[in-house]
mmCIF file of C-alpha atoms in Angstrom:
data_model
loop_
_atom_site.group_PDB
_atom_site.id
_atom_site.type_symbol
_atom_site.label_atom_id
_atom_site.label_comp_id
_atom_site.label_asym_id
_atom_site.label_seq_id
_atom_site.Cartn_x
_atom_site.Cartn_y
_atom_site.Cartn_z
ATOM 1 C CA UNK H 1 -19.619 -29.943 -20.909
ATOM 2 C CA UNK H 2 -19.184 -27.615 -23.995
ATOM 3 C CA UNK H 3 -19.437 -23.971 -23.786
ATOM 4 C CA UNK H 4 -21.352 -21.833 -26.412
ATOM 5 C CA UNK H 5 -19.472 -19.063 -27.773
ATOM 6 C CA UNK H 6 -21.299 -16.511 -29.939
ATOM 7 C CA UNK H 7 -19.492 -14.476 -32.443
ATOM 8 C CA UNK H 8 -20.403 -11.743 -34.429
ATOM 9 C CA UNK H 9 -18.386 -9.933 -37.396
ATOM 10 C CA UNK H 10 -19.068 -6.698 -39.044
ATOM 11 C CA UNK H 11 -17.051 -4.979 -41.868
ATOM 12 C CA UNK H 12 -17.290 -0.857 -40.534
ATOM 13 C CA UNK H 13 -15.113 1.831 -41.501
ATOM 14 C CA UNK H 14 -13.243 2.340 -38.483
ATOM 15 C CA UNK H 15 -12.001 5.786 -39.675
ATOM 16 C CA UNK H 16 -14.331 7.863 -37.933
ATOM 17 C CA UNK H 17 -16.290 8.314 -34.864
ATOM 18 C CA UNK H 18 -19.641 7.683 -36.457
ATOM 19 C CA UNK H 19 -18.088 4.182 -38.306
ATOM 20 C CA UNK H 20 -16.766 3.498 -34.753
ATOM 21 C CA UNK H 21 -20.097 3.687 -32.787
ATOM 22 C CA UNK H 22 -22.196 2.037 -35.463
ATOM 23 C CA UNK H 23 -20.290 -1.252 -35.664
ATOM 24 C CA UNK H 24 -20.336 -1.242 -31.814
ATOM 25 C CA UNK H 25 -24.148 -0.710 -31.939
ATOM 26 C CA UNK H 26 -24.684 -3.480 -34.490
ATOM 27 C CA UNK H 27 -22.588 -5.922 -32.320
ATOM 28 C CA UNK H 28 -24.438 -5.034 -29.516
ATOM 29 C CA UNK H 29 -28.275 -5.082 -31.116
ATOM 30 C CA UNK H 30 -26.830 -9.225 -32.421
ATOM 31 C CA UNK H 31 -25.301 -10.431 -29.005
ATOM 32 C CA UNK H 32 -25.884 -7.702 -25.936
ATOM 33 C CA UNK H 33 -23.156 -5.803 -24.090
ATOM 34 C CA UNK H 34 -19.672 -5.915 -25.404
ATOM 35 C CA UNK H 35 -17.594 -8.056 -23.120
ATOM 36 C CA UNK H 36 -14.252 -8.766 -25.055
ATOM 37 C CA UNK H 37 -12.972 -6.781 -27.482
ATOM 38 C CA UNK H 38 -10.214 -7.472 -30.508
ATOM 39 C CA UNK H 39 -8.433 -4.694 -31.914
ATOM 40 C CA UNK H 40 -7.143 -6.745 -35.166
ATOM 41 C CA UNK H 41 -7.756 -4.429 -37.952
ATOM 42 C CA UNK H 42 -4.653 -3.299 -39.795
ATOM 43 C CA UNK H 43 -3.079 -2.172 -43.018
ATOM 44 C CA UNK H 44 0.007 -1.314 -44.157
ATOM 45 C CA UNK H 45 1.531 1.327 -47.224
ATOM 46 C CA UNK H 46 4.847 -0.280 -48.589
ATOM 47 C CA UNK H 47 7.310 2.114 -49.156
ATOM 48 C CA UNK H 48 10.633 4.077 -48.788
ATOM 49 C CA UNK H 49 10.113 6.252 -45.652
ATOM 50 C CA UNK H 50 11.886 9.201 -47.744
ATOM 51 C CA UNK H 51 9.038 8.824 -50.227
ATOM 52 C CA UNK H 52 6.181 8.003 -48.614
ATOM 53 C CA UNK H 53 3.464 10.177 -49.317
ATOM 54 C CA UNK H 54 1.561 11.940 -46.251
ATOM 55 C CA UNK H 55 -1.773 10.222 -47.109
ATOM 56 C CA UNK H 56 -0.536 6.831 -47.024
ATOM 57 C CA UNK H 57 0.940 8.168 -43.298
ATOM 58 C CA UNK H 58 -2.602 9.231 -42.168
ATOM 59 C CA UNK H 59 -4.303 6.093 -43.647
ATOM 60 C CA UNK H 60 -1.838 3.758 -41.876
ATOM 61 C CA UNK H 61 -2.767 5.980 -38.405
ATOM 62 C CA UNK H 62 -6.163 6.209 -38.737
ATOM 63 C CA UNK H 63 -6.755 2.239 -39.183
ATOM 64 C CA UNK H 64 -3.750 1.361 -36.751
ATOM 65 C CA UNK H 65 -3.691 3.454 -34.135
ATOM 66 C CA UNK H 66 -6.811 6.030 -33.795
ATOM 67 C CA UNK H 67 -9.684 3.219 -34.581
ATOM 68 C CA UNK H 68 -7.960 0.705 -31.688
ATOM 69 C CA UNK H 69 -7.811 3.281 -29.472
ATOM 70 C CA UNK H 70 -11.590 5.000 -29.887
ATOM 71 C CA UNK H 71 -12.767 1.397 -30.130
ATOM 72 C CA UNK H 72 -10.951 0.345 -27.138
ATOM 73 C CA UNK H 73 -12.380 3.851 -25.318
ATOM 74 C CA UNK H 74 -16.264 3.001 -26.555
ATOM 75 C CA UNK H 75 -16.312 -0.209 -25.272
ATOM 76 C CA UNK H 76 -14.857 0.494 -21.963
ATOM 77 C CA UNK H 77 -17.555 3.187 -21.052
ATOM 78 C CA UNK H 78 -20.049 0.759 -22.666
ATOM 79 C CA UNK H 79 -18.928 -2.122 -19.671
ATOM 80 C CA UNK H 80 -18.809 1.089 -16.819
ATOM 81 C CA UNK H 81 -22.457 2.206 -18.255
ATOM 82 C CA UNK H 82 -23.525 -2.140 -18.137
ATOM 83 C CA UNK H 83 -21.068 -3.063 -14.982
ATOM 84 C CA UNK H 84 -19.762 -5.876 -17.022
ATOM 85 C CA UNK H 85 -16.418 -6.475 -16.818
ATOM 86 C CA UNK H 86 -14.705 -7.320 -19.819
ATOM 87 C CA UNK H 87 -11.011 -8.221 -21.696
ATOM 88 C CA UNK H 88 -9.485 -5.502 -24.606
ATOM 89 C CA UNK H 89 -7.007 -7.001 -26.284
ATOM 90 C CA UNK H 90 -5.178 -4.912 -28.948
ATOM 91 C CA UNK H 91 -3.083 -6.837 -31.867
ATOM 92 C CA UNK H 92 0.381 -5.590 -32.080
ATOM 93 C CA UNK H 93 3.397 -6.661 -34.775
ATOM 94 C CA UNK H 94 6.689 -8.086 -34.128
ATOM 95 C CA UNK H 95 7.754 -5.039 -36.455
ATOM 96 C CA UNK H 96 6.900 -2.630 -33.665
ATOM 97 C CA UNK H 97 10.246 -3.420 -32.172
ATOM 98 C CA UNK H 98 12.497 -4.135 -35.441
ATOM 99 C CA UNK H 99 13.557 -2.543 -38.399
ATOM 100 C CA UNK H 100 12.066 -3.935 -41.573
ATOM 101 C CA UNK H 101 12.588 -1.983 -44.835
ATOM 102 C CA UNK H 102 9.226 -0.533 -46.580
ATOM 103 C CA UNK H 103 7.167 -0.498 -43.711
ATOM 104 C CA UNK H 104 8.145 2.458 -41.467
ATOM 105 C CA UNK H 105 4.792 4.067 -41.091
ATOM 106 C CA UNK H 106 3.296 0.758 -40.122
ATOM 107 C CA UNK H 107 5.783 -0.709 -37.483
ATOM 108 C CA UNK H 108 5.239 3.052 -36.008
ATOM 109 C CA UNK H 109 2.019 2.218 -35.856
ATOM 110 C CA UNK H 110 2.745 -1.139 -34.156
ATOM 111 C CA UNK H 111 4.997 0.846 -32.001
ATOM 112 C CA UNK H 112 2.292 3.029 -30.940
ATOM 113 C CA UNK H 113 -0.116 0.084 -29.653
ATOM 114 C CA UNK H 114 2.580 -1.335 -27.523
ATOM 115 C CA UNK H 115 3.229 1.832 -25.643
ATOM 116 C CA UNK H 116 1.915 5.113 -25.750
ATOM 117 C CA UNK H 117 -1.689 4.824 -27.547
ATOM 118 C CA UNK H 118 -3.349 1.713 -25.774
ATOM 119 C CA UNK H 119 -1.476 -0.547 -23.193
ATOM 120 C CA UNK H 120 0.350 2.398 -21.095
ATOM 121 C CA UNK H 121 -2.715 5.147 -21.163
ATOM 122 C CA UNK H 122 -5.194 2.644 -20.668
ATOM 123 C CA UNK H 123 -3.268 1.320 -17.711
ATOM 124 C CA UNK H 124 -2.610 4.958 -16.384
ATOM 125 C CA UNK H 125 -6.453 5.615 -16.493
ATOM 126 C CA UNK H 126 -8.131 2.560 -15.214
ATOM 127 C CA UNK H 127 -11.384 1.632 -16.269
ATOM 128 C CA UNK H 128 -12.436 -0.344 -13.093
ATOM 129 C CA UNK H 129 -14.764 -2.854 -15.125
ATOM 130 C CA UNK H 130 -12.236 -3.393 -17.698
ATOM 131 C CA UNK H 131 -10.405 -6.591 -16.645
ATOM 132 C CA UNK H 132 -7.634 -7.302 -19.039
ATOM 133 C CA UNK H 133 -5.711 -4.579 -21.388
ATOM 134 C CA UNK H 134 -2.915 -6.521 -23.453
ATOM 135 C CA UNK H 135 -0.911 -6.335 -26.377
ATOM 136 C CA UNK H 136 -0.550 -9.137 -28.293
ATOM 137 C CA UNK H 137 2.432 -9.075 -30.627
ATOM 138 C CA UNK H 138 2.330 -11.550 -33.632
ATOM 139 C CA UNK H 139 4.998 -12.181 -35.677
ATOM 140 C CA UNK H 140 5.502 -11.322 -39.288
ATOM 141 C CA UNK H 141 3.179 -13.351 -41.208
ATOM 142 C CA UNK H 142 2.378 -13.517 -45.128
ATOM 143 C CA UNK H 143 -1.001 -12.878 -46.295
ATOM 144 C CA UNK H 144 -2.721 -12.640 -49.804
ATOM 145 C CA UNK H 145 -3.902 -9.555 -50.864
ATOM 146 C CA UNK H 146 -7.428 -8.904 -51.309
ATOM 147 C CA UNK H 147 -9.187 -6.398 -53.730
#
């Protein structure tokens, strides 16, 4: 017996509250209730920490850290409001626990989902409908660069 598994992508800006709340309302209108959620959007500004500009910083947090983490918030008070129960799982980096030259603001970032920002608050404050909260750290992988 197969299972049917129904999918649904949407490109957002996950920068704000307002980008936040829309893609989780689109998802929602195309397949019902959130029940698992991926936190797998990232980006990264290459550079020498002593010269990295304070824009690139707040780009890198915004993206890496903030949008998991008011994602990860919306969708848990969307399975309390449905009493679903449901699985967050938030994509870390094997940078978050090793030096790599160029990338300081973004293994903080990485940093940030394995301890304070997700995994430890959201197990300090349990949501009693939310099932699983885990980090997943993936190792350092090459990718092409899109424009």
């Amino acid at each position: 017996m197969q299972s049917v598994i129904q999918v649904h992508a949407v490109a957002a800006d996950l920068t704000d509250s307002a980008g936040i709340a829309a893609v989780c309302k689109e998802v929602e209108e195309a397949l019902g209730p959130i029940d698992v959620l991926v936190n797998n959007a990232g980006m990264s500004r290459e550079g020498p920490a002593l010269s990295l500009r304070e824009e690139a910083y707040d780009d890198v947090m915004a993206i890496n850290t903030r949008a998991p983490y008011f994602l990860a918030q919306h969708v848990a008070r969307q399975m309390v409001r449905h009493k679903r129960e449901g699985s967050i799982i938030n994509v870390s980096s094997a940078v978050a626990t090793r030096v790599v030259n160029g990338i300081s603001a973004y293994a903080m970032s990485k940093a940030a989902i394995d301890q304070a920002c997700l995994s430890r608050l959201s197990a300090a404050t349990p949501c009693p409908r939310v099932s699983l909260i885990a980090t997943c750290r993936c190792a350092l992988i090459a990718t092409c660069r899109c424009v």
